[in-house]
């Protein structure tokens, strides 16, 4: 069974731009969660989507948004990029959510200049 | 507010030794406690997880000890091997309404096993 895939793997943007990251979960998984990983703050929960609905949200500004499609693929969007948004963005999928094993993708490394 | 505190930040253990990483949590509503292992350039991978109705869970060389009254849990890696060198994260989540909150992670422990 294929694992979680994330595209692109690396991205360089400038301040003020917006970016869209994509995540394809493991086949059959309906829950997709997004996390931000930085050296200073560690791994932080952004939001979770389940059956195309945002079910939970972490403590991030409204510039961070996401959506999930009917095939469970998910996208995450960050608008008006700031230098502090430079991070590894990880997507995790599971059948039903954070109370089960979450399988992480390799992440998208975003650098904001 | 850091809800899950992890220590130590880094740890060096000799091959064959026992690696011990500790975590403490604040939110008594947490009811799922997984440990993740992350290698450079990879996403975290689940090692082992425990729920608060048991005090210990063992899978191979990995053991979680859980102390509900102290709000602490720890990971023990027995017979540590160089291939265990990685960053380890403890995490916690709670069930709320229609689904679980996202995982709250500790800051991670960089483990090095010396041959």
PDB file of C-alpha atoms in Angstrom:
ATOM      1  CA  UNK A   1       0.000   0.000   0.000  1.00  0.00           C
ATOM      2  CA  UNK A   2       1.452   3.374  -0.962  1.00  0.00           C
ATOM      3  CA  UNK A   3       2.263   5.754   1.857  1.00  0.00           C
ATOM      4  CA  UNK A   4       1.313   9.371   2.330  1.00  0.00           C
ATOM      5  CA  UNK A   5       2.641  11.543  -0.455  1.00  0.00           C
ATOM      6  CA  UNK A   6       3.227  15.269  -0.325  1.00  0.00           C
ATOM      7  CA  UNK A   7       3.989  17.663  -3.145  1.00  0.00           C
ATOM      8  CA  UNK A   8       6.065  19.602  -3.716  1.00  0.00           C
ATOM      9  CA  UNK A   9       8.905  18.412  -1.501  1.00  0.00           C
ATOM     10  CA  UNK A  10      10.688  21.751  -1.526  1.00  0.00           C
ATOM     11  CA  UNK A  11       9.455  25.258  -2.144  1.00  0.00           C
ATOM     12  CA  UNK A  12      10.980  28.721  -2.035  1.00  0.00           C
ATOM     13  CA  UNK A  13       8.698  31.759  -1.834  1.00  0.00           C
ATOM     14  CA  UNK A  14       9.066  35.426  -0.971  1.00  0.00           C
ATOM     15  CA  UNK A  15       7.271  37.377   1.721  1.00  0.00           C
ATOM     16  CA  UNK A  16       3.731  38.356   0.807  1.00  0.00           C
ATOM     17  CA  UNK A  17       3.215  35.510  -1.639  1.00  0.00           C
ATOM     18  CA  UNK A  18       0.833  32.646  -1.074  1.00  0.00           C
ATOM     19  CA  UNK A  19       1.497  28.928  -1.327  1.00  0.00           C
ATOM     20  CA  UNK A  20      -0.522  25.741  -1.737  1.00  0.00           C
ATOM     21  CA  UNK A  21       0.721  22.381  -0.531  1.00  0.00           C
ATOM     22  CA  UNK A  22      -0.812  19.044  -1.452  1.00  0.00           C
ATOM     23  CA  UNK A  23      -1.227  15.790   0.436  1.00  0.00           C
ATOM     24  CA  UNK A  24      -2.483  12.426  -0.795  1.00  0.00           C
ATOM     25  CA  UNK A  25      -3.380  10.128   2.103  1.00  0.00           C
ATOM     26  CA  UNK A  26      -3.076   6.383   2.253  1.00  0.00           C
ATOM     27  CA  UNK A  27      -5.849   4.713   0.284  1.00  0.00           C
ATOM     28  CA  UNK A  28      -8.924   4.256   2.479  1.00  0.00           C
ATOM     29  CA  UNK A  29      -7.915   6.882   5.045  1.00  0.00           C
ATOM     30  CA  UNK A  30     -10.478   9.616   5.517  1.00  0.00           C
ATOM     31  CA  UNK A  31      -8.666  11.797   8.041  1.00  0.00           C
ATOM     32  CA  UNK A  32      -5.885  14.162   7.026  1.00  0.00           C
ATOM     33  CA  UNK A  33      -4.069  16.312   9.569  1.00  0.00           C
ATOM     34  CA  UNK A  34      -1.495  19.008   8.919  1.00  0.00           C
ATOM     35  CA  UNK A  35       1.412  19.918  11.189  1.00  0.00           C
ATOM     36  CA  UNK A  36       4.090  22.579  11.086  1.00  0.00           C
ATOM     37  CA  UNK A  37       7.591  21.599  12.237  1.00  0.00           C
ATOM     38  CA  UNK A  38      10.200  24.215  13.115  1.00  0.00           C
ATOM     39  CA  UNK A  39      13.396  23.987  15.201  1.00  0.00           C
ATOM     40  CA  UNK A  40      12.060  26.487  17.717  1.00  0.00           C
ATOM     41  CA  UNK A  41       8.446  25.450  18.152  1.00  0.00           C
ATOM     42  CA  UNK A  42       8.702  21.773  17.248  1.00  0.00           C
ATOM     43  CA  UNK A  43       5.688  20.005  15.793  1.00  0.00           C
ATOM     44  CA  UNK A  44       2.472  21.985  15.986  1.00  0.00           C
ATOM     45  CA  UNK A  45      -1.006  20.918  14.912  1.00  0.00           C
ATOM     46  CA  UNK A  46      -2.573  23.081  12.216  1.00  0.00           C
ATOM     47  CA  UNK A  47      -5.896  21.397  11.399  1.00  0.00           C
ATOM     48  CA  UNK A  48      -7.615  18.144  10.618  1.00  0.00           C
ATOM     49  CA  UNK A  49     -10.018  17.305   7.847  1.00  0.00           C
ATOM     50  CA  UNK A  50     -12.373  14.349   7.863  1.00  0.00           C
ATOM     51  CA  UNK A  51     -14.747  13.562   5.031  1.00  0.00           C
ATOM     52  CA  UNK A  52     -14.216  17.019   3.474  1.00  0.00           C
ATOM     53  CA  UNK A  53     -14.987  18.871   6.735  1.00  0.00           C
ATOM     54  CA  UNK A  54     -12.567  20.643   9.026  1.00  0.00           C
ATOM     55  CA  UNK A  55     -13.013  18.831  12.307  1.00  0.00           C
ATOM     56  CA  UNK A  56     -10.311  20.396  14.477  1.00  0.00           C
ATOM     57  CA  UNK A  57      -8.094  23.428  14.290  1.00  0.00           C
ATOM     58  CA  UNK A  58      -4.902  24.401  16.068  1.00  0.00           C
ATOM     59  CA  UNK A  59      -3.822  27.826  17.204  1.00  0.00           C
ATOM     60  CA  UNK A  60      -2.690  29.352  13.918  1.00  0.00           C
ATOM     61  CA  UNK A  61      -3.796  32.602  12.238  1.00  0.00           C
ATOM     62  CA  UNK A  62      -6.432  32.656   9.530  1.00  0.00           C
ATOM     63  CA  UNK A  63      -3.713  32.942   6.872  1.00  0.00           C
ATOM     64  CA  UNK A  64      -3.441  29.174   7.206  1.00  0.00           C
ATOM     65  CA  UNK A  65      -6.322  27.338   5.603  1.00  0.00           C
ATOM     66  CA  UNK A  66      -7.037  24.009   4.058  1.00  0.00           C
ATOM     67  CA  UNK A  67      -9.551  21.853   2.325  1.00  0.00           C
ATOM     68  CA  UNK A  68     -10.214  18.234   1.572  1.00  0.00           C
ATOM     69  CA  UNK A  69     -11.607  16.745  -1.584  1.00  0.00           C
ATOM     70  CA  UNK A  70     -14.025  13.867  -2.029  1.00  0.00           C
ATOM     71  CA  UNK A  71     -11.107  11.489  -2.713  1.00  0.00           C
ATOM     72  CA  UNK A  72      -9.621  12.506   0.684  1.00  0.00           C
ATOM     73  CA  UNK A  73      -6.730  14.381  -0.892  1.00  0.00           C
ATOM     74  CA  UNK A  74      -6.049  17.579   0.987  1.00  0.00           C
ATOM     75  CA  UNK A  75      -4.510  20.937   0.248  1.00  0.00           C
ATOM     76  CA  UNK A  76      -3.140  23.505   2.631  1.00  0.00           C
ATOM     77  CA  UNK A  77      -2.857  27.167   1.745  1.00  0.00           C
ATOM     78  CA  UNK A  78      -0.836  29.895   3.406  1.00  0.00           C
ATOM     79  CA  UNK A  79      -1.540  33.440   2.281  1.00  0.00           C
ATOM     80  CA  UNK A  80       0.596  36.553   2.755  1.00  0.00           C
ATOM     81  CA  UNK A  81       3.677  34.547   3.656  1.00  0.00           C
ATOM     82  CA  UNK A  82       5.929  35.732   6.484  1.00  0.00           C
ATOM     83  CA  UNK A  83       9.544  34.801   7.168  1.00  0.00           C
ATOM     84  CA  UNK A  84       8.396  32.851  10.212  1.00  0.00           C
ATOM     85  CA  UNK A  85       6.331  30.543   8.028  1.00  0.00           C
ATOM     86  CA  UNK A  86       9.540  28.839   6.893  1.00  0.00           C
ATOM     87  CA  UNK A  87       9.115  25.294   8.137  1.00  0.00           C
ATOM     88  CA  UNK A  88       8.585  21.664   7.283  1.00  0.00           C
ATOM     89  CA  UNK A  89       4.880  21.084   6.706  1.00  0.00           C
ATOM     90  CA  UNK A  90       3.816  17.550   7.451  1.00  0.00           C
ATOM     91  CA  UNK A  91       0.657  15.795   6.485  1.00  0.00           C
ATOM     92  CA  UNK A  92      -0.608  12.756   8.378  1.00  0.00           C
ATOM     93  CA  UNK A  93      -3.403  10.416   7.446  1.00  0.00           C
ATOM     94  CA  UNK A  94      -5.405   7.908   9.410  1.00  0.00           C
ATOM     95  CA  UNK A  95      -8.643   6.062   9.032  1.00  0.00           C
ATOM     96  CA  UNK A  96     -10.488   8.026  11.717  1.00  0.00           C
ATOM     97  CA  UNK A  97      -8.266  10.677  13.297  1.00  0.00           C
ATOM     98  CA  UNK A  98      -5.689  11.469  15.950  1.00  0.00           C
ATOM     99  CA  UNK A  99      -6.807   8.699  18.296  1.00  0.00           C
ATOM    100  CA  UNK A 100      -5.433   6.149  15.901  1.00  0.00           C
ATOM    101  CA  UNK A 101      -2.070   5.612  14.297  1.00  0.00           C
ATOM    102  CA  UNK A 102      -1.311   8.570  12.127  1.00  0.00           C
ATOM    103  CA  UNK A 103       0.955   7.948   9.161  1.00  0.00           C
ATOM    104  CA  UNK A 104       3.095  10.924   8.244  1.00  0.00           C
ATOM    105  CA  UNK A 105       4.309  11.918   4.826  1.00  0.00           C
ATOM    106  CA  UNK A 106       7.870  13.135   4.187  1.00  0.00           C
ATOM    107  CA  UNK A 107       6.786  16.763   4.372  1.00  0.00           C
ATOM    108  CA  UNK A 108       7.138  19.863   2.243  1.00  0.00           C
ATOM    109  CA  UNK A 109      10.085  22.090   3.146  1.00  0.00           C
ATOM    110  CA  UNK A 110       9.012  25.735   2.687  1.00  0.00           C
ATOM    111  CA  UNK A 111      11.542  28.533   2.719  1.00  0.00           C
ATOM    112  CA  UNK A 112      10.253  32.100   2.769  1.00  0.00           C
ATOM    113  CA  UNK A 113      12.749  34.776   1.737  1.00  0.00           C
TER     114      UNK A 113
ATOM    115  CA  UNK B   1       1.775  27.133  26.926  1.00  0.00           C
ATOM    116  CA  UNK B   2       3.694  23.932  26.447  1.00  0.00           C
ATOM    117  CA  UNK B   3       1.303  21.156  27.288  1.00  0.00           C
ATOM    118  CA  UNK B   4       3.771  18.291  26.865  1.00  0.00           C
ATOM    119  CA  UNK B   5       7.277  18.703  28.277  1.00  0.00           C
ATOM    120  CA  UNK B   6       9.951  16.302  27.055  1.00  0.00           C
ATOM    121  CA  UNK B   7      13.419  15.630  28.421  1.00  0.00           C
ATOM    122  CA  UNK B   8      16.260  15.370  27.795  1.00  0.00           C
ATOM    123  CA  UNK B   9      16.765  17.408  24.627  1.00  0.00           C
ATOM    124  CA  UNK B  10      19.657  15.182  23.625  1.00  0.00           C
ATOM    125  CA  UNK B  11      20.930  11.834  24.817  1.00  0.00           C
ATOM    126  CA  UNK B  12      24.006   9.756  24.103  1.00  0.00           C
ATOM    127  CA  UNK B  13      23.887   6.057  24.985  1.00  0.00           C
ATOM    128  CA  UNK B  14      26.363   3.269  24.404  1.00  0.00           C
ATOM    129  CA  UNK B  15      25.356   0.387  22.174  1.00  0.00           C
ATOM    130  CA  UNK B  16      23.522  -2.222  24.202  1.00  0.00           C
ATOM    131  CA  UNK B  17      22.489   0.261  26.863  1.00  0.00           C
ATOM    132  CA  UNK B  18      19.047   1.496  27.870  1.00  0.00           C
ATOM    133  CA  UNK B  19      17.779   4.798  26.468  1.00  0.00           C
ATOM    134  CA  UNK B  20      15.195   6.582  28.601  1.00  0.00           C
ATOM    135  CA  UNK B  21      13.168   9.600  27.500  1.00  0.00           C
ATOM    136  CA  UNK B  22      10.631  11.268  29.753  1.00  0.00           C
ATOM    137  CA  UNK B  23       7.510  13.319  29.132  1.00  0.00           C
ATOM    138  CA  UNK B  24       5.119  15.178  31.394  1.00  0.00           C
ATOM    139  CA  UNK B  25       1.736  16.545  30.468  1.00  0.00           C
ATOM    140  CA  UNK B  26      -0.603  19.103  31.971  1.00  0.00           C
ATOM    141  CA  UNK B  27      -3.984  18.454  30.414  1.00  0.00           C
ATOM    142  CA  UNK B  28      -5.764  15.696  32.342  1.00  0.00           C
ATOM    143  CA  UNK B  29      -8.151  15.280  29.408  1.00  0.00           C
ATOM    144  CA  UNK B  30      -5.389  13.690  27.331  1.00  0.00           C
ATOM    145  CA  UNK B  31      -6.136  10.021  26.842  1.00  0.00           C
ATOM    146  CA  UNK B  32      -3.843   8.819  24.068  1.00  0.00           C
ATOM    147  CA  UNK B  33      -0.058   8.930  24.297  1.00  0.00           C
ATOM    148  CA  UNK B  34       2.007   7.892  21.267  1.00  0.00           C
ATOM    149  CA  UNK B  35       5.746   8.016  20.690  1.00  0.00           C
ATOM    150  CA  UNK B  36       7.135   8.873  17.275  1.00  0.00           C
ATOM    151  CA  UNK B  37      10.571   8.321  15.760  1.00  0.00           C
ATOM    152  CA  UNK B  38      11.909  10.635  13.092  1.00  0.00           C
ATOM    153  CA  UNK B  39      14.977  10.187  10.900  1.00  0.00           C
ATOM    154  CA  UNK B  40      16.490  13.132   8.980  1.00  0.00           C
ATOM    155  CA  UNK B  41      14.523  13.925   5.840  1.00  0.00           C
ATOM    156  CA  UNK B  42      11.603  11.721   6.859  1.00  0.00           C
ATOM    157  CA  UNK B  43       8.279  12.271   8.515  1.00  0.00           C
ATOM    158  CA  UNK B  44       7.671  10.949  12.039  1.00  0.00           C
ATOM    159  CA  UNK B  45       6.733   7.272  12.307  1.00  0.00           C
ATOM    160  CA  UNK B  46       4.710   5.778  15.155  1.00  0.00           C
ATOM    161  CA  UNK B  47       6.762   3.563  17.462  1.00  0.00           C
ATOM    162  CA  UNK B  48       4.368   2.639  20.213  1.00  0.00           C
ATOM    163  CA  UNK B  49       1.324   4.160  21.929  1.00  0.00           C
ATOM    164  CA  UNK B  50      -0.475   3.773  25.241  1.00  0.00           C
ATOM    165  CA  UNK B  51      -3.828   4.689  26.743  1.00  0.00           C
ATOM    166  CA  UNK B  52      -4.223   5.649  30.427  1.00  0.00           C
ATOM    167  CA  UNK B  53      -5.979   2.441  31.441  1.00  0.00           C
ATOM    168  CA  UNK B  54      -2.646   0.565  31.512  1.00  0.00           C
ATOM    169  CA  UNK B  55       0.624   1.445  33.246  1.00  0.00           C
ATOM    170  CA  UNK B  56       3.006  -0.224  30.833  1.00  0.00           C
ATOM    171  CA  UNK B  57       3.123  -1.414  27.254  1.00  0.00           C
ATOM    172  CA  UNK B  58       5.953  -3.305  25.626  1.00  0.00           C
ATOM    173  CA  UNK B  59       6.630  -3.911  21.953  1.00  0.00           C
ATOM    174  CA  UNK B  60       9.930  -5.590  21.228  1.00  0.00           C
ATOM    175  CA  UNK B  61      12.746  -3.459  22.622  1.00  0.00           C
ATOM    176  CA  UNK B  62      10.429  -0.476  23.208  1.00  0.00           C
ATOM    177  CA  UNK B  63       8.457   0.021  26.418  1.00  0.00           C
ATOM    178  CA  UNK B  64       6.180   2.853  27.510  1.00  0.00           C
ATOM    179  CA  UNK B  65       5.710   3.384  31.240  1.00  0.00           C
ATOM    180  CA  UNK B  66       2.721   5.510  32.217  1.00  0.00           C
ATOM    181  CA  UNK B  67       2.026   7.184  35.577  1.00  0.00           C
ATOM    182  CA  UNK B  68      -1.427   8.753  35.492  1.00  0.00           C
ATOM    183  CA  UNK B  69      -1.270  10.324  38.963  1.00  0.00           C
ATOM    184  CA  UNK B  70       2.035  12.028  38.196  1.00  0.00           C
ATOM    185  CA  UNK B  71       0.944  12.877  34.639  1.00  0.00           C
ATOM    186  CA  UNK B  72       4.147  11.425  33.278  1.00  0.00           C
ATOM    187  CA  UNK B  73       5.106   8.819  30.736  1.00  0.00           C
ATOM    188  CA  UNK B  74       8.413   7.563  29.463  1.00  0.00           C
ATOM    189  CA  UNK B  75       9.962   5.575  26.640  1.00  0.00           C
ATOM    190  CA  UNK B  76      12.565   2.924  27.361  1.00  0.00           C
ATOM    191  CA  UNK B  77      14.642   1.498  24.527  1.00  0.00           C
ATOM    192  CA  UNK B  78      16.363  -1.684  25.642  1.00  0.00           C
ATOM    193  CA  UNK B  79      19.558  -2.962  24.026  1.00  0.00           C
ATOM    194  CA  UNK B  80      19.920   0.313  22.123  1.00  0.00           C
ATOM    195  CA  UNK B  81      21.428  -0.030  18.642  1.00  0.00           C
ATOM    196  CA  UNK B  82      23.124   2.506  16.338  1.00  0.00           C
ATOM    197  CA  UNK B  83      20.085   2.222  14.036  1.00  0.00           C
ATOM    198  CA  UNK B  84      17.984   3.673  16.861  1.00  0.00           C
ATOM    199  CA  UNK B  85      19.817   6.993  16.481  1.00  0.00           C
ATOM    200  CA  UNK B  86      17.023   9.420  15.600  1.00  0.00           C
ATOM    201  CA  UNK B  87      14.822  12.124  17.085  1.00  0.00           C
ATOM    202  CA  UNK B  88      12.040  10.861  19.334  1.00  0.00           C
ATOM    203  CA  UNK B  89       8.838  12.739  20.066  1.00  0.00           C
ATOM    204  CA  UNK B  90       6.252  12.036  22.696  1.00  0.00           C
ATOM    205  CA  UNK B  91       2.733  13.240  21.996  1.00  0.00           C
ATOM    206  CA  UNK B  92      -0.740  13.341  23.479  1.00  0.00           C
ATOM    207  CA  UNK B  93      -4.264  13.872  22.270  1.00  0.00           C
ATOM    208  CA  UNK B  94      -7.778  13.845  23.643  1.00  0.00           C
ATOM    209  CA  UNK B  95     -11.087  12.795  22.253  1.00  0.00           C
ATOM    210  CA  UNK B  96     -13.535  15.647  21.876  1.00  0.00           C
ATOM    211  CA  UNK B  97     -16.956  15.444  20.339  1.00  0.00           C
ATOM    212  CA  UNK B  98     -16.849  14.115  16.823  1.00  0.00           C
ATOM    213  CA  UNK B  99     -13.159  13.432  16.739  1.00  0.00           C
ATOM    214  CA  UNK B 100      -9.844  13.721  18.495  1.00  0.00           C
ATOM    215  CA  UNK B 101      -7.920  16.929  18.844  1.00  0.00           C
ATOM    216  CA  UNK B 102      -4.672  16.998  16.952  1.00  0.00           C
ATOM    217  CA  UNK B 103      -1.574  15.573  18.526  1.00  0.00           C
ATOM    218  CA  UNK B 104       0.292  17.824  20.968  1.00  0.00           C
ATOM    219  CA  UNK B 105       3.986  17.009  20.665  1.00  0.00           C
ATOM    220  CA  UNK B 106       6.910  17.349  23.011  1.00  0.00           C
ATOM    221  CA  UNK B 107       9.933  19.247  21.671  1.00  0.00           C
ATOM    222  CA  UNK B 108      11.828  16.064  20.831  1.00  0.00           C
ATOM    223  CA  UNK B 109      14.907  14.188  22.012  1.00  0.00           C
ATOM    224  CA  UNK B 110      17.898  13.740  19.738  1.00  0.00           C
ATOM    225  CA  UNK B 111      19.212  10.261  20.545  1.00  0.00           C
ATOM    226  CA  UNK B 112      22.670   9.082  19.523  1.00  0.00           C
ATOM    227  CA  UNK B 113      23.721   5.481  20.077  1.00  0.00           C
ATOM    228  CA  UNK B 114      27.477   5.126  20.083  1.00  0.00           C
ATOM    229  CA  UNK B 115      28.889   1.866  18.675  1.00  0.00           C
TER     230      UNK B 115
END
